[in-house]
Tab-separated table of C-alpha atoms in Angstrom:
chain	number	residue	atom	x	y	z
M	1	GLY	CA	19.274	-16.026	-3.311
M	2	GLN	CA	18.760	-12.888	-1.326
M	3	ASN	CA	21.343	-10.166	-1.119
M	4	ILE	CA	21.361	-6.577	0.054
M	5	ASP	CA	24.472	-4.479	-0.477
M	6	GLN	CA	25.382	-1.204	1.176
M	7	PRO	CA	28.723	0.540	1.667
M	8	THR	CA	30.264	-0.381	4.988
M	9	GLU	CA	31.250	3.101	6.092
M	10	MET	CA	30.917	6.698	4.950
M	11	THR	CA	32.225	9.964	6.332
M	12	ALA	CA	30.679	13.372	5.720
M	13	THR	CA	30.934	16.876	7.095
M	14	GLU	CA	28.406	18.624	9.280
M	15	GLY	CA	25.993	20.671	7.155
M	16	ALA	CA	26.705	18.661	4.003
M	17	ILE	CA	24.553	16.210	2.047
M	18	VAL	CA	25.269	12.490	1.932
M	19	GLN	CA	23.751	9.730	-0.181
M	20	ILE	CA	23.770	6.141	1.044
M	21	ASN	CA	23.141	3.592	-1.668
M	22	CYS	CA	21.536	0.180	-1.400
M	23	THR	CA	21.205	-2.513	-4.052
M	24	TYR	CA	19.164	-5.620	-3.539
M	25	GLN	CA	18.339	-8.979	-5.065
M	26	THR	CA	15.535	-10.711	-3.238
M	27	SER	CA	12.963	-13.398	-3.902
M	28	GLY	CA	9.912	-11.193	-4.148
M	29	PHE	CA	9.590	-7.534	-3.234
M	30	ASN	CA	6.972	-5.788	-1.164
M	31	GLY	CA	8.662	-2.604	-0.049
M	32	LEU	CA	11.980	-1.169	1.047
M	33	PHE	CA	12.658	0.440	4.406
M	34	TRP	CA	15.429	2.568	5.807
M	35	TYR	CA	16.165	2.421	9.521
M	36	GLN	CA	18.624	4.395	11.642
M	37	GLN	CA	20.460	2.666	14.462
M	38	HIS	CA	22.709	4.410	16.962
M	39	ALA	CA	25.325	2.246	18.646
M	40	GLY	CA	23.802	0.092	21.360
M	41	GLU	CA	20.269	1.200	20.563
M	42	ALA	CA	17.336	-0.223	18.632
M	43	PRO	CA	16.671	0.623	14.984
M	44	THR	CA	14.205	3.437	14.345
M	45	PHE	CA	12.137	3.764	11.185
M	46	LEU	CA	13.126	6.491	8.728
M	47	SER	CA	11.371	5.857	5.424
M	48	TYR	CA	9.457	3.433	3.259
M	49	ASN	CA	9.262	3.034	-0.520
M	50	VAL	CA	7.119	0.566	-2.374
M	51	LEU	CA	6.691	2.429	-5.687
M	52	ASP	CA	9.418	3.939	-7.832
M	53	GLY	CA	10.377	7.482	-7.064
M	54	LEU	CA	11.398	9.802	-4.306
M	55	GLU	CA	9.849	10.062	-0.857
M	56	GLU	CA	10.788	13.166	1.122
M	57	LYS	CA	10.522	13.507	4.868
M	58	GLY	CA	12.168	16.583	6.315
M	59	ARG	CA	15.965	16.279	6.049
M	60	PHE	CA	15.666	12.695	4.831
M	61	SER	CA	14.653	11.486	1.387
M	62	SER	CA	14.593	7.987	-0.030
M	63	PHE	CA	14.513	6.880	-3.636
M	64	LEU	CA	13.553	3.559	-5.170
M	65	SER	CA	14.006	2.000	-8.607
M	66	ARG	CA	12.468	-1.463	-8.601
M	67	SER	CA	13.686	-2.312	-12.097
M	68	LYS	CA	17.271	-1.659	-11.030
M	69	GLY	CA	16.941	-3.140	-7.552
M	70	TYR	CA	18.306	0.124	-6.203
M	71	SER	CA	17.526	2.591	-3.479
M	72	TYR	CA	19.274	5.477	-1.810
M	73	LEU	CA	18.826	7.470	1.356
M	74	LEU	CA	19.674	11.147	1.128
M	75	LEU	CA	20.475	13.064	4.278
M	76	LYS	CA	20.632	16.843	4.031
M	77	GLU	CA	22.036	19.463	6.417
M	78	LEU	CA	23.949	16.809	8.284
M	79	GLN	CA	24.162	17.085	12.044
M	80	MET	CA	26.539	15.382	14.431
M	81	LYS	CA	23.637	13.343	15.818
M	82	ASP	CA	23.204	11.752	12.387
M	83	SER	CA	26.311	9.676	13.092
M	84	ALA	CA	24.781	6.204	13.182
M	85	SER	CA	24.299	3.052	11.161
M	86	TYR	CA	21.740	3.176	8.383
M	87	LEU	CA	20.053	-0.097	7.536
M	88	CYS	CA	18.422	-0.829	4.216
M	89	ALA	CA	15.743	-3.516	4.581
M	90	VAL	CA	13.605	-5.281	1.991
M	91	ARG	CA	10.292	-6.918	2.737
M	92	ASN	CA	9.416	-10.110	0.936
M	93	THR	CA	6.179	-10.649	-0.929
M	94	GLY	CA	4.721	-12.702	1.918
M	95	GLY	CA	4.601	-9.567	4.032
M	96	PHE	CA	6.157	-10.475	7.333
M	97	LYS	CA	9.717	-11.267	6.479
M	98	THR	CA	12.081	-8.302	6.262
M	99	ILE	CA	15.697	-8.830	5.267
M	100	PHE	CA	18.191	-6.288	6.576
M	101	GLY	CA	21.359	-5.201	4.855
M	102	ALA	CA	24.549	-5.088	6.894
M	103	GLY	CA	24.168	-1.348	7.385
M	104	THR	CA	26.256	1.692	6.542
M	105	ARG	CA	28.072	3.364	9.396
M	106	LEU	CA	27.984	7.104	8.840
M	107	PHE	CA	30.466	9.335	10.612
M	108	VAL	CA	29.660	13.050	10.631
M	109	LYS	CA	32.646	15.252	11.383
M	110	ALA	CA	32.755	18.909	12.339
R	1	ASP	CA	1.959	5.549	22.617
R	2	THR	CA	4.459	4.361	20.032
R	3	GLU	CA	6.615	2.432	22.426
R	4	VAL	CA	7.724	-1.154	22.558
R	5	THR	CA	9.142	-2.109	25.933
R	6	GLN	CA	11.468	-4.990	26.707
R	7	THR	CA	12.645	-6.470	29.974
R	8	PRO	CA	15.209	-7.046	31.230
R	9	LYS	CA	17.660	-4.611	29.629
R	10	HIS	CA	20.603	-6.844	30.458
R	11	LEU	CA	20.732	-10.530	31.288
R	12	VAL	CA	23.635	-12.760	32.213
R	13	MET	CA	22.881	-16.462	32.370
R	14	GLY	CA	24.722	-19.732	32.601
R	15	MET	CA	24.357	-22.480	30.072
R	16	THR	CA	22.119	-24.520	32.381
R	17	ASN	CA	19.790	-21.671	33.328
R	18	LYS	CA	16.238	-21.034	32.183
R	19	LYS	CA	15.223	-17.422	31.665
R	20	SER	CA	12.633	-15.441	29.737
R	21	LEU	CA	12.700	-12.212	27.793
R	22	LYS	CA	9.547	-10.109	27.730
R	23	CYS	CA	8.206	-7.648	25.202
R	24	GLU	CA	5.098	-5.483	25.379
R	25	GLN	CA	3.365	-3.040	23.057
R	26	HIS	CA	0.086	-1.150	23.379
R	27	MET	CA	-0.221	0.177	19.855
R	28	GLY	CA	-2.758	-2.433	18.805
R	29	HIS	CA	-0.227	-4.025	16.485
R	30	ARG	CA	-1.109	-7.559	15.422
R	31	ALA	CA	2.338	-8.624	14.185
R	32	MET	CA	5.226	-9.102	16.609
R	33	TYR	CA	8.790	-10.158	15.916
R	34	TRP	CA	11.917	-11.423	17.633
R	35	TYR	CA	15.304	-10.537	16.146
R	36	LYS	CA	18.831	-11.418	17.173
R	37	GLN	CA	21.601	-8.904	16.527
R	38	LYS	CA	25.307	-9.483	16.954
R	39	ALA	CA	27.754	-6.593	17.164
R	40	LYS	CA	28.177	-4.709	13.887
R	41	LYS	CA	25.745	-7.046	12.154
R	42	PRO	CA	22.175	-6.459	10.993
R	43	PRO	CA	19.178	-7.813	12.899
R	44	GLU	CA	18.371	-11.417	11.997
R	45	LEU	CA	14.759	-12.479	12.088
R	46	MET	CA	13.998	-15.328	14.484
R	47	PHE	CA	10.207	-15.513	14.873
R	48	VAL	CA	7.075	-13.726	13.708
R	49	TYR	CA	3.678	-13.859	15.367
R	50	SER	CA	0.606	-12.741	13.498
R	51	TYR	CA	-2.632	-12.444	15.432
R	52	GLU	CA	-0.995	-14.354	18.278
R	53	LYS	CA	-0.137	-17.295	16.038
R	54	LEU	CA	3.404	-18.250	15.101
R	55	SER	CA	3.715	-17.567	11.380
R	56	ILE	CA	7.464	-17.647	10.827
R	57	ASN	CA	10.212	-19.622	12.567
R	58	GLU	CA	13.525	-19.037	10.846
R	59	SER	CA	14.883	-22.472	11.756
R	60	VAL	CA	15.783	-21.260	15.221
R	61	PRO	CA	17.213	-23.900	17.622
R	62	SER	CA	14.689	-25.296	20.078
R	63	ARG	CA	16.587	-23.820	23.008
R	64	PHE	CA	14.715	-20.634	22.042
R	65	SER	CA	10.975	-20.943	22.598
R	66	PRO	CA	8.649	-18.055	21.729
R	67	GLU	CA	5.253	-17.458	23.256
R	68	CYS	CA	2.534	-14.908	22.567
R	69	PRO	CA	0.092	-14.950	25.504
R	70	ASN	CA	-2.031	-12.131	24.083
R	71	SER	CA	-1.972	-9.427	21.427
R	72	SER	CA	0.197	-7.101	23.543
R	73	LEU	CA	2.778	-9.499	24.931
R	74	LEU	CA	5.573	-11.556	23.437
R	75	ASN	CA	7.950	-13.756	25.393
R	76	LEU	CA	11.110	-15.584	24.451
R	77	HIS	CA	11.949	-18.500	26.732
R	78	LEU	CA	15.602	-19.452	26.902
R	79	HIS	CA	17.024	-22.783	28.022
R	80	ALA	CA	20.436	-24.416	27.739
R	81	LEU	CA	21.893	-21.595	25.693
R	82	GLN	CA	25.399	-21.523	24.291
R	83	PRO	CA	27.973	-18.719	24.600
R	84	GLU	CA	27.500	-17.956	20.883
R	85	ASP	CA	23.890	-17.033	21.678
R	86	SER	CA	25.158	-13.909	23.402
R	87	ALA	CA	23.684	-10.989	21.467
R	88	LEU	CA	21.176	-8.154	21.539
R	89	TYR	CA	17.643	-9.543	21.302
R	90	LEU	CA	15.218	-7.122	19.752
R	91	CYS	CA	11.456	-7.264	19.804
R	92	ALA	CA	9.455	-5.370	17.198
R	93	SER	CA	5.835	-4.888	16.263
R	94	SER	CA	3.935	-3.626	13.245
R	95	SER	CA	0.357	-2.812	12.449
R	96	PHE	CA	0.456	-5.709	10.095
R	97	GLY	CA	3.187	-7.371	8.077
R	98	VAL	CA	3.173	-4.633	5.485
R	99	ASP	CA	3.940	-1.743	7.772
R	100	GLU	CA	7.088	-0.359	9.343
R	101	GLN	CA	8.293	-2.065	12.451
R	102	TYR	CA	8.704	-0.397	15.810
R	103	PHE	CA	11.589	-1.825	17.771
R	104	GLY	CA	12.018	-2.127	21.494
R	105	PRO	CA	15.335	-1.137	23.124
R	106	GLY	CA	16.466	-4.756	23.243
R	107	THR	CA	17.804	-7.138	25.856
R	108	ARG	CA	21.564	-7.561	25.886
R	109	LEU	CA	22.123	-11.222	26.684
R	110	THR	CA	25.408	-12.718	27.826
R	111	VAL	CA	25.705	-16.486	28.151
R	112	THR	CA	28.573	-17.641	30.348
């Protein structure tokens, strides 16, 4: 079967660091994506990992361990505008099919 | 131009109506996708077109009919929908299947 798990909700303080975890079990693996989605809007691409390790992109970093079926998204220097849902998504080996996790709703408070 | 556009933004239709959703991208992407998203749920893949050919149909009911007239356009034809089909319909494109997807703003569909 295919399963992607993320925490449902997280709360963090402006200026802090937050880590959003994602574990997955999928039939085949060809990359893991993180997307940000504000309420009522479309998802926007944040990061992509296909090899183990850390990818850094400004305030956002994403880590992947394929052997553990585990990824995390790290957000630094949190801003109020970072309040959104964060979707972990795994692409199957075939290439076109991407399975989305249910998303983690992040609330950033002052 | 990294934009995917969708029209209309909102659509209300009766169960006997026929309507179409449109999606357009000018990034030269050769893979285009339709997703359905219910409130507080993740996007669910419906269809994938690769080089204007349907490559994935996720067992979507026939009341949804996709069409890819050319490499920039993707349509979703709707007929005899049910109230449970009310959702946000997202179009996305990617350079190819292996790349990140760019999403359009979506069409919020209400079936009455």
